PDB file of C-alpha atoms in Angstrom:
ATOM      1  CA  UNK A   1      85.916 113.980  87.011  1.00  0.00           C
ATOM      2  CA  UNK A   2      88.482 111.210  87.302  1.00  0.00           C
ATOM      3  CA  UNK A   3      91.685 113.145  87.953  1.00  0.00           C
ATOM      4  CA  UNK A   4      90.896 116.736  88.989  1.00  0.00           C
ATOM      5  CA  UNK A   5      89.018 117.726  92.130  1.00  0.00           C
ATOM      6  CA  UNK A   6      88.271 120.780  94.188  1.00  0.00           C
ATOM      7  CA  UNK A   7      89.480 123.325  94.834  1.00  0.00           C
ATOM      8  CA  UNK A   8      89.587 122.241  98.449  1.00  0.00           C
ATOM      9  CA  UNK A   9      90.683 124.353 101.423  1.00  0.00           C
ATOM     10  CA  UNK A  10      94.217 123.394 102.407  1.00  0.00           C
ATOM     11  CA  UNK A  11      95.710 124.362 105.729  1.00  0.00           C
ATOM     12  CA  UNK A  12      99.052 124.792 103.973  1.00  0.00           C
ATOM     13  CA  UNK A  13      98.281 125.848 100.409  1.00  0.00           C
ATOM     14  CA  UNK A  14      95.070 127.860 100.526  1.00  0.00           C
ATOM     15  CA  UNK A  15      92.557 127.056  97.771  1.00  0.00           C
ATOM     16  CA  UNK A  16      94.138 123.989  96.233  1.00  0.00           C
ATOM     17  CA  UNK A  17      93.025 122.441  92.931  1.00  0.00           C
ATOM     18  CA  UNK A  18      93.978 118.779  93.194  1.00  0.00           C
ATOM     19  CA  UNK A  19      95.364 116.648  90.370  1.00  0.00           C
ATOM     20  CA  UNK A  20      95.514 112.881  90.884  1.00  0.00           C
ATOM     21  CA  UNK A  21      97.728 110.980  88.384  1.00  0.00           C
ATOM     22  CA  UNK A  22      97.710 107.590  90.141  1.00  0.00           C
ATOM     23  CA  UNK A  23      94.985 105.016  90.929  1.00  0.00           C
ATOM     24  CA  UNK A  24      93.360 104.878  94.341  1.00  0.00           C
ATOM     25  CA  UNK A  25      95.771 103.688  97.032  1.00  0.00           C
ATOM     26  CA  UNK A  26      98.640 102.965  94.630  1.00  0.00           C
ATOM     27  CA  UNK A  27     101.474 103.733  97.007  1.00  0.00           C
ATOM     28  CA  UNK A  28     104.864 102.598  98.261  1.00  0.00           C
ATOM     29  CA  UNK A  29     103.797 103.298 101.853  1.00  0.00           C
ATOM     30  CA  UNK A  30     100.920 101.925 103.904  1.00  0.00           C
ATOM     31  CA  UNK A  31     100.832 104.650 106.557  1.00  0.00           C
ATOM     32  CA  UNK A  32      98.878 103.846 109.697  1.00  0.00           C
ATOM     33  CA  UNK A  33      97.333 107.336 109.701  1.00  0.00           C
ATOM     34  CA  UNK A  34      96.287 107.584 106.026  1.00  0.00           C
ATOM     35  CA  UNK A  35      92.877 109.249 105.693  1.00  0.00           C
ATOM     36  CA  UNK A  36      92.173 107.274 102.493  1.00  0.00           C
ATOM     37  CA  UNK A  37      92.311 103.952 104.326  1.00  0.00           C
ATOM     38  CA  UNK A  38      94.701 101.045 103.921  1.00  0.00           C
ATOM     39  CA  UNK A  39      96.942 100.760 100.874  1.00  0.00           C
ATOM     40  CA  UNK A  40      95.442  98.230  98.470  1.00  0.00           C
ATOM     41  CA  UNK A  41      98.033  98.513  95.693  1.00  0.00           C
ATOM     42  CA  UNK A  42     101.508  98.425  97.219  1.00  0.00           C
ATOM     43  CA  UNK A  43     104.111  99.176  94.555  1.00  0.00           C
ATOM     44  CA  UNK A  44     107.428 100.943  94.166  1.00  0.00           C
ATOM     45  CA  UNK A  45     107.432 100.810  90.352  1.00  0.00           C
ATOM     46  CA  UNK A  46     106.818 103.998  88.396  1.00  0.00           C
ATOM     47  CA  UNK A  47     104.153 103.586  85.712  1.00  0.00           C
ATOM     48  CA  UNK A  48     102.184 105.614  83.170  1.00  0.00           C
ATOM     49  CA  UNK A  49      98.884 104.926  84.886  1.00  0.00           C
ATOM     50  CA  UNK A  50      96.870 107.357  82.736  1.00  0.00           C
ATOM     51  CA  UNK A  51      97.513 109.373  79.546  1.00  0.00           C
ATOM     52  CA  UNK A  52      98.808 112.856  80.320  1.00  0.00           C
ATOM     53  CA  UNK A  53      96.366 114.304  77.778  1.00  0.00           C
ATOM     54  CA  UNK A  54      93.435 112.822  79.701  1.00  0.00           C
ATOM     55  CA  UNK A  55      94.504 114.528  82.919  1.00  0.00           C
ATOM     56  CA  UNK A  56      95.284 117.862  81.266  1.00  0.00           C
ATOM     57  CA  UNK A  57      91.948 117.862  79.443  1.00  0.00           C
ATOM     58  CA  UNK A  58      90.112 117.714  82.776  1.00  0.00           C
ATOM     59  CA  UNK A  59      92.343 120.381  84.275  1.00  0.00           C
ATOM     60  CA  UNK A  60      91.795 122.694  81.317  1.00  0.00           C
ATOM     61  CA  UNK A  61      88.021 122.342  81.644  1.00  0.00           C
ATOM     62  CA  UNK A  62      88.125 123.362  85.314  1.00  0.00           C
ATOM     63  CA  UNK A  63      90.506 126.259  84.717  1.00  0.00           C
ATOM     64  CA  UNK A  64      88.336 127.510  81.852  1.00  0.00           C
ATOM     65  CA  UNK A  65      85.472 127.814  84.347  1.00  0.00           C
ATOM     66  CA  UNK A  66      87.628 130.475  86.050  1.00  0.00           C
ATOM     67  CA  UNK A  67      87.466 128.860  89.459  1.00  0.00           C
ATOM     68  CA  UNK A  68      89.369 130.840  92.074  1.00  0.00           C
ATOM     69  CA  UNK A  69      92.485 128.913  93.159  1.00  0.00           C
ATOM     70  CA  UNK A  70      95.806 129.627  94.844  1.00  0.00           C
ATOM     71  CA  UNK A  71      97.755 126.581  93.690  1.00  0.00           C
ATOM     72  CA  UNK A  72      97.552 123.417  91.588  1.00  0.00           C
ATOM     73  CA  UNK A  73      98.549 120.443  93.735  1.00  0.00           C
ATOM     74  CA  UNK A  74      99.706 117.118  92.323  1.00  0.00           C
ATOM     75  CA  UNK A  75      98.760 114.905  95.215  1.00  0.00           C
ATOM     76  CA  UNK A  76      97.078 111.751  94.009  1.00  0.00           C
ATOM     77  CA  UNK A  77      95.059 109.043  95.665  1.00  0.00           C
ATOM     78  CA  UNK A  78      98.383 107.365  96.385  1.00  0.00           C
ATOM     79  CA  UNK A  79     101.992 108.499  95.828  1.00  0.00           C
ATOM     80  CA  UNK A  80     102.173 110.943  92.876  1.00  0.00           C
ATOM     81  CA  UNK A  81     105.866 110.401  92.113  1.00  0.00           C
ATOM     82  CA  UNK A  82     104.944 106.854  91.060  1.00  0.00           C
ATOM     83  CA  UNK A  83     103.472 108.464  87.930  1.00  0.00           C
ATOM     84  CA  UNK A  84     106.112 107.900  85.237  1.00  0.00           C
ATOM     85  CA  UNK A  85     104.913 110.848  83.116  1.00  0.00           C
ATOM     86  CA  UNK A  86     105.174 113.402  85.907  1.00  0.00           C
ATOM     87  CA  UNK A  87     107.641 115.491  83.881  1.00  0.00           C
ATOM     88  CA  UNK A  88     105.211 115.854  80.975  1.00  0.00           C
ATOM     89  CA  UNK A  89     102.327 116.493  83.364  1.00  0.00           C
ATOM     90  CA  UNK A  90     104.173 119.329  85.100  1.00  0.00           C
ATOM     91  CA  UNK A  91     105.027 120.892  81.745  1.00  0.00           C
ATOM     92  CA  UNK A  92     101.402 120.626  80.647  1.00  0.00           C
ATOM     93  CA  UNK A  93     100.130 122.285  83.813  1.00  0.00           C
ATOM     94  CA  UNK A  94     102.617 125.119  83.286  1.00  0.00           C
ATOM     95  CA  UNK A  95     101.099 125.644  79.862  1.00  0.00           C
ATOM     96  CA  UNK A  96      97.603 126.010  81.301  1.00  0.00           C
ATOM     97  CA  UNK A  97      98.096 128.266  84.323  1.00  0.00           C
ATOM     98  CA  UNK A  98     100.576 130.624  85.921  1.00  0.00           C
ATOM     99  CA  UNK A  99      99.514 129.547  89.408  1.00  0.00           C
ATOM    100  CA  UNK A 100     102.171 127.811  91.536  1.00  0.00           C
ATOM    101  CA  UNK A 101     102.401 124.045  91.147  1.00  0.00           C
ATOM    102  CA  UNK A 102     102.948 121.927  94.259  1.00  0.00           C
ATOM    103  CA  UNK A 103     103.789 118.236  94.577  1.00  0.00           C
ATOM    104  CA  UNK A 104     102.788 116.526  97.819  1.00  0.00           C
ATOM    105  CA  UNK A 105     104.932 113.418  98.266  1.00  0.00           C
ATOM    106  CA  UNK A 106     106.006 110.929 100.893  1.00  0.00           C
ATOM    107  CA  UNK A 107     109.575 111.396  99.652  1.00  0.00           C
ATOM    108  CA  UNK A 108     110.230 107.681  99.227  1.00  0.00           C
ATOM    109  CA  UNK A 109     111.432 108.063  95.620  1.00  0.00           C
ATOM    110  CA  UNK A 110     113.771 110.995  96.171  1.00  0.00           C
ATOM    111  CA  UNK A 111     116.638 108.549  95.732  1.00  0.00           C
ATOM    112  CA  UNK A 112     115.622 108.221  92.072  1.00  0.00           C
ATOM    113  CA  UNK A 113     117.639 110.650  89.939  1.00  0.00           C
ATOM    114  CA  UNK A 114     114.783 111.101  87.455  1.00  0.00           C
ATOM    115  CA  UNK A 115     112.297 111.929  90.225  1.00  0.00           C
ATOM    116  CA  UNK A 116     114.665 114.510  91.696  1.00  0.00           C
ATOM    117  CA  UNK A 117     115.171 116.084  88.262  1.00  0.00           C
ATOM    118  CA  UNK A 118     111.445 116.321  87.583  1.00  0.00           C
ATOM    119  CA  UNK A 119     110.594 117.739  91.007  1.00  0.00           C
ATOM    120  CA  UNK A 120     112.985 120.627  90.346  1.00  0.00           C
ATOM    121  CA  UNK A 121     110.257 121.927  88.007  1.00  0.00           C
ATOM    122  CA  UNK A 122     107.686 122.275  90.803  1.00  0.00           C
ATOM    123  CA  UNK A 123     107.317 125.555  92.694  1.00  0.00           C
ATOM    124  CA  UNK A 124     106.670 123.795  95.994  1.00  0.00           C
ATOM    125  CA  UNK A 125     107.528 120.267  97.119  1.00  0.00           C
ATOM    126  CA  UNK A 126     105.944 119.004 100.331  1.00  0.00           C
ATOM    127  CA  UNK A 127     107.653 115.815 101.558  1.00  0.00           C
ATOM    128  CA  UNK A 128     106.714 114.036 104.758  1.00  0.00           C
ATOM    129  CA  UNK A 129     108.960 112.835 107.567  1.00  0.00           C
ATOM    130  CA  UNK A 130     106.952 110.867 110.121  1.00  0.00           C
ATOM    131  CA  UNK A 131     109.687 108.579 111.452  1.00  0.00           C
ATOM    132  CA  UNK A 132     113.157 109.082 112.887  1.00  0.00           C
ATOM    133  CA  UNK A 133     114.716 105.590 112.532  1.00  0.00           C
ATOM    134  CA  UNK A 134     114.135 102.233 110.848  1.00  0.00           C
ATOM    135  CA  UNK A 135     111.902 100.888 113.613  1.00  0.00           C
ATOM    136  CA  UNK A 136     109.555 103.883 113.631  1.00  0.00           C
ATOM    137  CA  UNK A 137     109.634 103.932 109.800  1.00  0.00           C
ATOM    138  CA  UNK A 138     108.358 100.349 109.686  1.00  0.00           C
ATOM    139  CA  UNK A 139     105.775 101.006 112.381  1.00  0.00           C
ATOM    140  CA  UNK A 140     104.336 104.264 111.023  1.00  0.00           C
ATOM    141  CA  UNK A 141     104.852 104.288 107.250  1.00  0.00           C
ATOM    142  CA  UNK A 142     105.005 100.507 106.657  1.00  0.00           C
ATOM    143  CA  UNK A 143     106.970 101.009 103.419  1.00  0.00           C
ATOM    144  CA  UNK A 144     107.472  98.770 100.407  1.00  0.00           C
ATOM    145  CA  UNK A 145     110.025  96.060 101.171  1.00  0.00           C
ATOM    146  CA  UNK A 146     112.656  97.622  98.910  1.00  0.00           C
ATOM    147  CA  UNK A 147     112.735 100.839 100.950  1.00  0.00           C
ATOM    148  CA  UNK A 148     114.689 101.574 104.106  1.00  0.00           C
ATOM    149  CA  UNK A 149     114.868 104.595 106.378  1.00  0.00           C
ATOM    150  CA  UNK A 150     118.561 105.402 106.010  1.00  0.00           C
ATOM    151  CA  UNK A 151     118.420 105.688 102.215  1.00  0.00           C
ATOM    152  CA  UNK A 152     115.100 107.540 102.296  1.00  0.00           C
ATOM    153  CA  UNK A 153     116.397 110.127 104.747  1.00  0.00           C
ATOM    154  CA  UNK A 154     119.748 110.570 102.980  1.00  0.00           C
ATOM    155  CA  UNK A 155     117.865 111.185  99.723  1.00  0.00           C
ATOM    156  CA  UNK A 156     115.615 113.757 101.411  1.00  0.00           C
ATOM    157  CA  UNK A 157     118.649 115.596 102.780  1.00  0.00           C
ATOM    158  CA  UNK A 158     120.371 115.582  99.380  1.00  0.00           C
ATOM    159  CA  UNK A 159     117.254 116.810  97.588  1.00  0.00           C
ATOM    160  CA  UNK A 160     116.692 119.571 100.127  1.00  0.00           C
ATOM    161  CA  UNK A 161     120.142 120.960  99.385  1.00  0.00           C
ATOM    162  CA  UNK A 162     119.783 120.887  95.600  1.00  0.00           C
ATOM    163  CA  UNK A 163     116.143 121.917  95.172  1.00  0.00           C
ATOM    164  CA  UNK A 164     115.630 125.493  94.021  1.00  0.00           C
ATOM    165  CA  UNK A 165     111.970 125.917  94.973  1.00  0.00           C
ATOM    166  CA  UNK A 166     110.109 126.038  98.263  1.00  0.00           C
ATOM    167  CA  UNK A 167     110.507 122.909 100.408  1.00  0.00           C
ATOM    168  CA  UNK A 168     107.729 122.564 102.966  1.00  0.00           C
ATOM    169  CA  UNK A 169     108.317 119.635 105.292  1.00  0.00           C
ATOM    170  CA  UNK A 170     105.508 117.930 107.204  1.00  0.00           C
ATOM    171  CA  UNK A 171     105.625 115.665 110.251  1.00  0.00           C
ATOM    172  CA  UNK A 172     102.503 113.722 111.238  1.00  0.00           C
ATOM    173  CA  UNK A 173     102.452 113.371 115.021  1.00  0.00           C
ATOM    174  CA  UNK A 174     100.413 110.659 116.757  1.00  0.00           C
ATOM    175  CA  UNK A 175      99.701 110.131 120.426  1.00  0.00           C
ATOM    176  CA  UNK A 176     102.139 107.735 122.051  1.00  0.00           C
ATOM    177  CA  UNK A 177     103.738 106.843 118.714  1.00  0.00           C
ATOM    178  CA  UNK A 178     106.082 109.679 117.800  1.00  0.00           C
ATOM    179  CA  UNK A 179     105.076 112.678 119.917  1.00  0.00           C
ATOM    180  CA  UNK A 180     106.896 111.927 123.183  1.00  0.00           C
ATOM    181  CA  UNK A 181     109.879 113.992 124.294  1.00  0.00           C
ATOM    182  CA  UNK A 182     112.457 111.454 123.133  1.00  0.00           C
ATOM    183  CA  UNK A 183     110.878 111.227 119.674  1.00  0.00           C
ATOM    184  CA  UNK A 184     110.849 115.013 119.379  1.00  0.00           C
ATOM    185  CA  UNK A 185     114.524 115.116 120.338  1.00  0.00           C
ATOM    186  CA  UNK A 186     115.334 112.633 117.555  1.00  0.00           C
ATOM    187  CA  UNK A 187     113.295 114.610 115.048  1.00  0.00           C
ATOM    188  CA  UNK A 188     115.203 117.747 116.036  1.00  0.00           C
ATOM    189  CA  UNK A 189     118.504 116.030 115.255  1.00  0.00           C
ATOM    190  CA  UNK A 190     117.246 115.009 111.812  1.00  0.00           C
ATOM    191  CA  UNK A 191     115.815 118.432 111.007  1.00  0.00           C
ATOM    192  CA  UNK A 192     119.219 119.998 111.619  1.00  0.00           C
ATOM    193  CA  UNK A 193     120.455 118.177 108.499  1.00  0.00           C
ATOM    194  CA  UNK A 194     117.648 119.278 106.151  1.00  0.00           C
ATOM    195  CA  UNK A 195     117.303 122.588 104.311  1.00  0.00           C
ATOM    196  CA  UNK A 196     113.623 123.478 104.398  1.00  0.00           C
ATOM    197  CA  UNK A 197     111.596 126.666 104.087  1.00  0.00           C
ATOM    198  CA  UNK A 198     108.641 125.688 106.240  1.00  0.00           C
ATOM    199  CA  UNK A 199     107.849 122.974 108.763  1.00  0.00           C
ATOM    200  CA  UNK A 200     104.276 121.865 109.409  1.00  0.00           C
ATOM    201  CA  UNK A 201     103.393 119.735 112.423  1.00  0.00           C
ATOM    202  CA  UNK A 202     100.226 117.799 111.749  1.00  0.00           C
ATOM    203  CA  UNK A 203      98.101 115.250 113.587  1.00  0.00           C
ATOM    204  CA  UNK A 204      95.245 113.058 112.294  1.00  0.00           C
ATOM    205  CA  UNK A 205      91.936 114.937 112.153  1.00  0.00           C
ATOM    206  CA  UNK A 206      90.088 112.385 109.989  1.00  0.00           C
ATOM    207  CA  UNK A 207      89.617 108.642 110.459  1.00  0.00           C
ATOM    208  CA  UNK A 208      93.014 106.951 109.981  1.00  0.00           C
ATOM    209  CA  UNK A 209      93.755 103.651 108.261  1.00  0.00           C
ATOM    210  CA  UNK A 210      94.201 101.985 111.659  1.00  0.00           C
ATOM    211  CA  UNK A 211      91.596 102.531 114.369  1.00  0.00           C
ATOM    212  CA  UNK A 212      94.179 102.489 117.171  1.00  0.00           C
ATOM    213  CA  UNK A 213      95.829 105.692 115.942  1.00  0.00           C
ATOM    214  CA  UNK A 214      94.996 108.741 118.061  1.00  0.00           C
ATOM    215  CA  UNK A 215      95.807 112.410 117.430  1.00  0.00           C
ATOM    216  CA  UNK A 216      98.351 114.189 119.554  1.00  0.00           C
ATOM    217  CA  UNK A 217      96.966 116.345 122.331  1.00  0.00           C
ATOM    218  CA  UNK A 218      97.123 120.150 122.062  1.00  0.00           C
ATOM    219  CA  UNK A 219      99.744 120.056 124.818  1.00  0.00           C
ATOM    220  CA  UNK A 220     101.981 117.677 122.863  1.00  0.00           C
ATOM    221  CA  UNK A 221     101.591 119.765 119.711  1.00  0.00           C
ATOM    222  CA  UNK A 222     102.614 122.845 121.677  1.00  0.00           C
ATOM    223  CA  UNK A 223     105.662 120.983 122.969  1.00  0.00           C
ATOM    224  CA  UNK A 224     106.505 119.893 119.417  1.00  0.00           C
ATOM    225  CA  UNK A 225     106.338 123.493 118.221  1.00  0.00           C
ATOM    226  CA  UNK A 226     108.644 124.525 121.058  1.00  0.00           C
ATOM    227  CA  UNK A 227     111.193 121.795 120.321  1.00  0.00           C
ATOM    228  CA  UNK A 228     111.010 121.645 116.532  1.00  0.00           C
ATOM    229  CA  UNK A 229     109.772 125.084 115.556  1.00  0.00           C
ATOM    230  CA  UNK A 230     107.368 125.263 112.650  1.00  0.00           C
ATOM    231  CA  UNK A 231     103.602 125.558 112.676  1.00  0.00           C
ATOM    232  CA  UNK A 232     101.008 123.204 114.154  1.00  0.00           C
ATOM    233  CA  UNK A 233      98.144 122.598 111.705  1.00  0.00           C
ATOM    234  CA  UNK A 234      96.355 119.732 113.408  1.00  0.00           C
ATOM    235  CA  UNK A 235      92.920 121.293 113.209  1.00  0.00           C
ATOM    236  CA  UNK A 236      90.006 120.937 110.796  1.00  0.00           C
ATOM    237  CA  UNK A 237      89.444 123.716 108.305  1.00  0.00           C
ATOM    238  CA  UNK A 238      86.194 125.645 108.445  1.00  0.00           C
ATOM    239  CA  UNK A 239      86.555 126.801 104.833  1.00  0.00           C
ATOM    240  CA  UNK A 240      84.212 125.722 102.054  1.00  0.00           C
ATOM    241  CA  UNK A 241      84.803 123.223  99.258  1.00  0.00           C
ATOM    242  CA  UNK A 242      84.099 123.581  95.557  1.00  0.00           C
ATOM    243  CA  UNK A 243      83.305 121.313  92.611  1.00  0.00           C
ATOM    244  CA  UNK A 244      82.394 122.027  88.998  1.00  0.00           C
ATOM    245  CA  UNK A 245      80.146 118.927  88.946  1.00  0.00           C
ATOM    246  CA  UNK A 246      76.502 120.035  88.756  1.00  0.00           C
ATOM    247  CA  UNK A 247      74.837 117.139  90.590  1.00  0.00           C
ATOM    248  CA  UNK A 248      75.228 117.626  94.353  1.00  0.00           C
ATOM    249  CA  UNK A 249      75.695 113.962  95.213  1.00  0.00           C
ATOM    250  CA  UNK A 250      78.166 113.314  92.393  1.00  0.00           C
ATOM    251  CA  UNK A 251      80.077 116.410  93.506  1.00  0.00           C
ATOM    252  CA  UNK A 252      80.363 115.016  97.036  1.00  0.00           C
ATOM    253  CA  UNK A 253      81.536 111.648  95.685  1.00  0.00           C
ATOM    254  CA  UNK A 254      84.201 113.348  93.591  1.00  0.00           C
ATOM    255  CA  UNK A 255      85.567 115.043  96.715  1.00  0.00           C
ATOM    256  CA  UNK A 256      85.491 112.104  99.118  1.00  0.00           C
ATOM    257  CA  UNK A 257      87.261 109.922  96.566  1.00  0.00           C
ATOM    258  CA  UNK A 258      90.489 111.700  97.516  1.00  0.00           C
ATOM    259  CA  UNK A 259      89.575 113.863 100.502  1.00  0.00           C
ATOM    260  CA  UNK A 260      87.228 112.437 103.168  1.00  0.00           C
ATOM    261  CA  UNK A 261      84.645 114.896 104.487  1.00  0.00           C
ATOM    262  CA  UNK A 262      82.904 114.960 107.837  1.00  0.00           C
ATOM    263  CA  UNK A 263      79.188 115.584 108.224  1.00  0.00           C
ATOM    264  CA  UNK A 264      79.597 119.306 108.887  1.00  0.00           C
ATOM    265  CA  UNK A 265      81.786 119.794 105.827  1.00  0.00           C
ATOM    266  CA  UNK A 266      79.275 117.942 103.637  1.00  0.00           C
ATOM    267  CA  UNK A 267      76.422 120.057 104.987  1.00  0.00           C
ATOM    268  CA  UNK A 268      78.333 123.318 104.509  1.00  0.00           C
ATOM    269  CA  UNK A 269      79.346 122.304 100.984  1.00  0.00           C
ATOM    270  CA  UNK A 270      75.801 121.432  99.892  1.00  0.00           C
ATOM    271  CA  UNK A 271      74.328 124.564 101.466  1.00  0.00           C
ATOM    272  CA  UNK A 272      76.888 126.703  99.629  1.00  0.00           C
ATOM    273  CA  UNK A 273      75.470 125.225  96.402  1.00  0.00           C
ATOM    274  CA  UNK A 274      71.868 125.943  97.504  1.00  0.00           C
ATOM    275  CA  UNK A 275      71.258 122.192  97.634  1.00  0.00           C
ATOM    276  CA  UNK A 276      69.455 119.840 100.008  1.00  0.00           C
ATOM    277  CA  UNK A 277      71.856 118.368 102.610  1.00  0.00           C
ATOM    278  CA  UNK A 278      69.246 115.918 103.940  1.00  0.00           C
ATOM    279  CA  UNK A 279      68.830 114.350 100.497  1.00  0.00           C
ATOM    280  CA  UNK A 280      72.584 114.002 100.083  1.00  0.00           C
ATOM    281  CA  UNK A 281      72.970 112.404 103.520  1.00  0.00           C
ATOM    282  CA  UNK A 282      70.255 109.877 102.642  1.00  0.00           C
ATOM    283  CA  UNK A 283      72.172 108.962  99.499  1.00  0.00           C
ATOM    284  CA  UNK A 284      75.467 108.723 101.373  1.00  0.00           C
ATOM    285  CA  UNK A 285      73.999 106.468 104.041  1.00  0.00           C
ATOM    286  CA  UNK A 286      72.409 104.188 101.434  1.00  0.00           C
ATOM    287  CA  UNK A 287      75.454 103.985  99.152  1.00  0.00           C
ATOM    288  CA  UNK A 288      77.427 100.783  99.801  1.00  0.00           C
ATOM    289  CA  UNK A 289      80.492 102.218  98.072  1.00  0.00           C
ATOM    290  CA  UNK A 290      80.736 104.928 100.743  1.00  0.00           C
ATOM    291  CA  UNK A 291      82.465 104.121 104.018  1.00  0.00           C
ATOM    292  CA  UNK A 292      80.930 105.783 107.088  1.00  0.00           C
ATOM    293  CA  UNK A 293      83.190 106.222 110.095  1.00  0.00           C
ATOM    294  CA  UNK A 294      82.458 107.875 113.420  1.00  0.00           C
ATOM    295  CA  UNK A 295      85.590 109.705 114.522  1.00  0.00           C
ATOM    296  CA  UNK A 296      86.092 112.303 117.262  1.00  0.00           C
ATOM    297  CA  UNK A 297      82.349 112.721 117.725  1.00  0.00           C
ATOM    298  CA  UNK A 298      81.219 113.192 114.133  1.00  0.00           C
ATOM    299  CA  UNK A 299      80.563 111.074 111.055  1.00  0.00           C
ATOM    300  CA  UNK A 300      83.132 111.077 108.262  1.00  0.00           C
ATOM    301  CA  UNK A 301      82.553 109.817 104.725  1.00  0.00           C
ATOM    302  CA  UNK A 302      85.087 108.377 102.284  1.00  0.00           C
ATOM    303  CA  UNK A 303      84.918 106.026  99.299  1.00  0.00           C
ATOM    304  CA  UNK A 304      85.794 102.398  99.938  1.00  0.00           C
TER     305      UNK A 304
END
């Protein structure tokens, strides 16, 4: 499938059925930690990348298979709020399921009145806040040239106070970049201005866009929890993945297009389908469209 994948185990959302309305790496950020690799299509213009009917048709097919899910997540292979037909997409999803609908966003377009209006229709909005000033914003998120930290943060604060659903904020912490005591103090000052329901403290657990990025240590995550509150989720999930695609290898490809998997996750996924992991690994290793990265002692696979 082109737009719908999973459900995948989410450390925040449970069994999440993903919906991707934007092309691969179409984003207004080029985050140094992105698990999908470097941004190849930097844009801050909202577009109708795909017909809404095309996306909803895929979603309907998966839902008709009565797959067990907890939430439908609009997450994308880039930034989902760049999808100009997000309003119609949300309405269409509502017509297909009574499960909660979440939008995972970098928050860069919260200054857009139309984006704020549309996001009011989501049950859960999960914006990210990885930086605390303009310098760290440029270093970590590497945003589109038309974006700046002050406006982005002011828009996040304003949205948090007007939004009627659940706002779950996420901070991605990286060793020596934004996890030191001074950085945590600055984050604390910013958090005091935002109305949020949950705070998740994350750290990279899959190969990041830039090889020099390292995850925060357990000690630093503990310190972050103490200073900022919230919940640390910087650990790999041991839960299983799911795909409606019959062919094992094609099912793996559909997952790693948006959600890189390590070798143990691939093996567990194939075994859960009564398949042959060795055959799938041979295909992965021979496929030139699949990027193989050794990270934290294990091999991770993602599409180039």
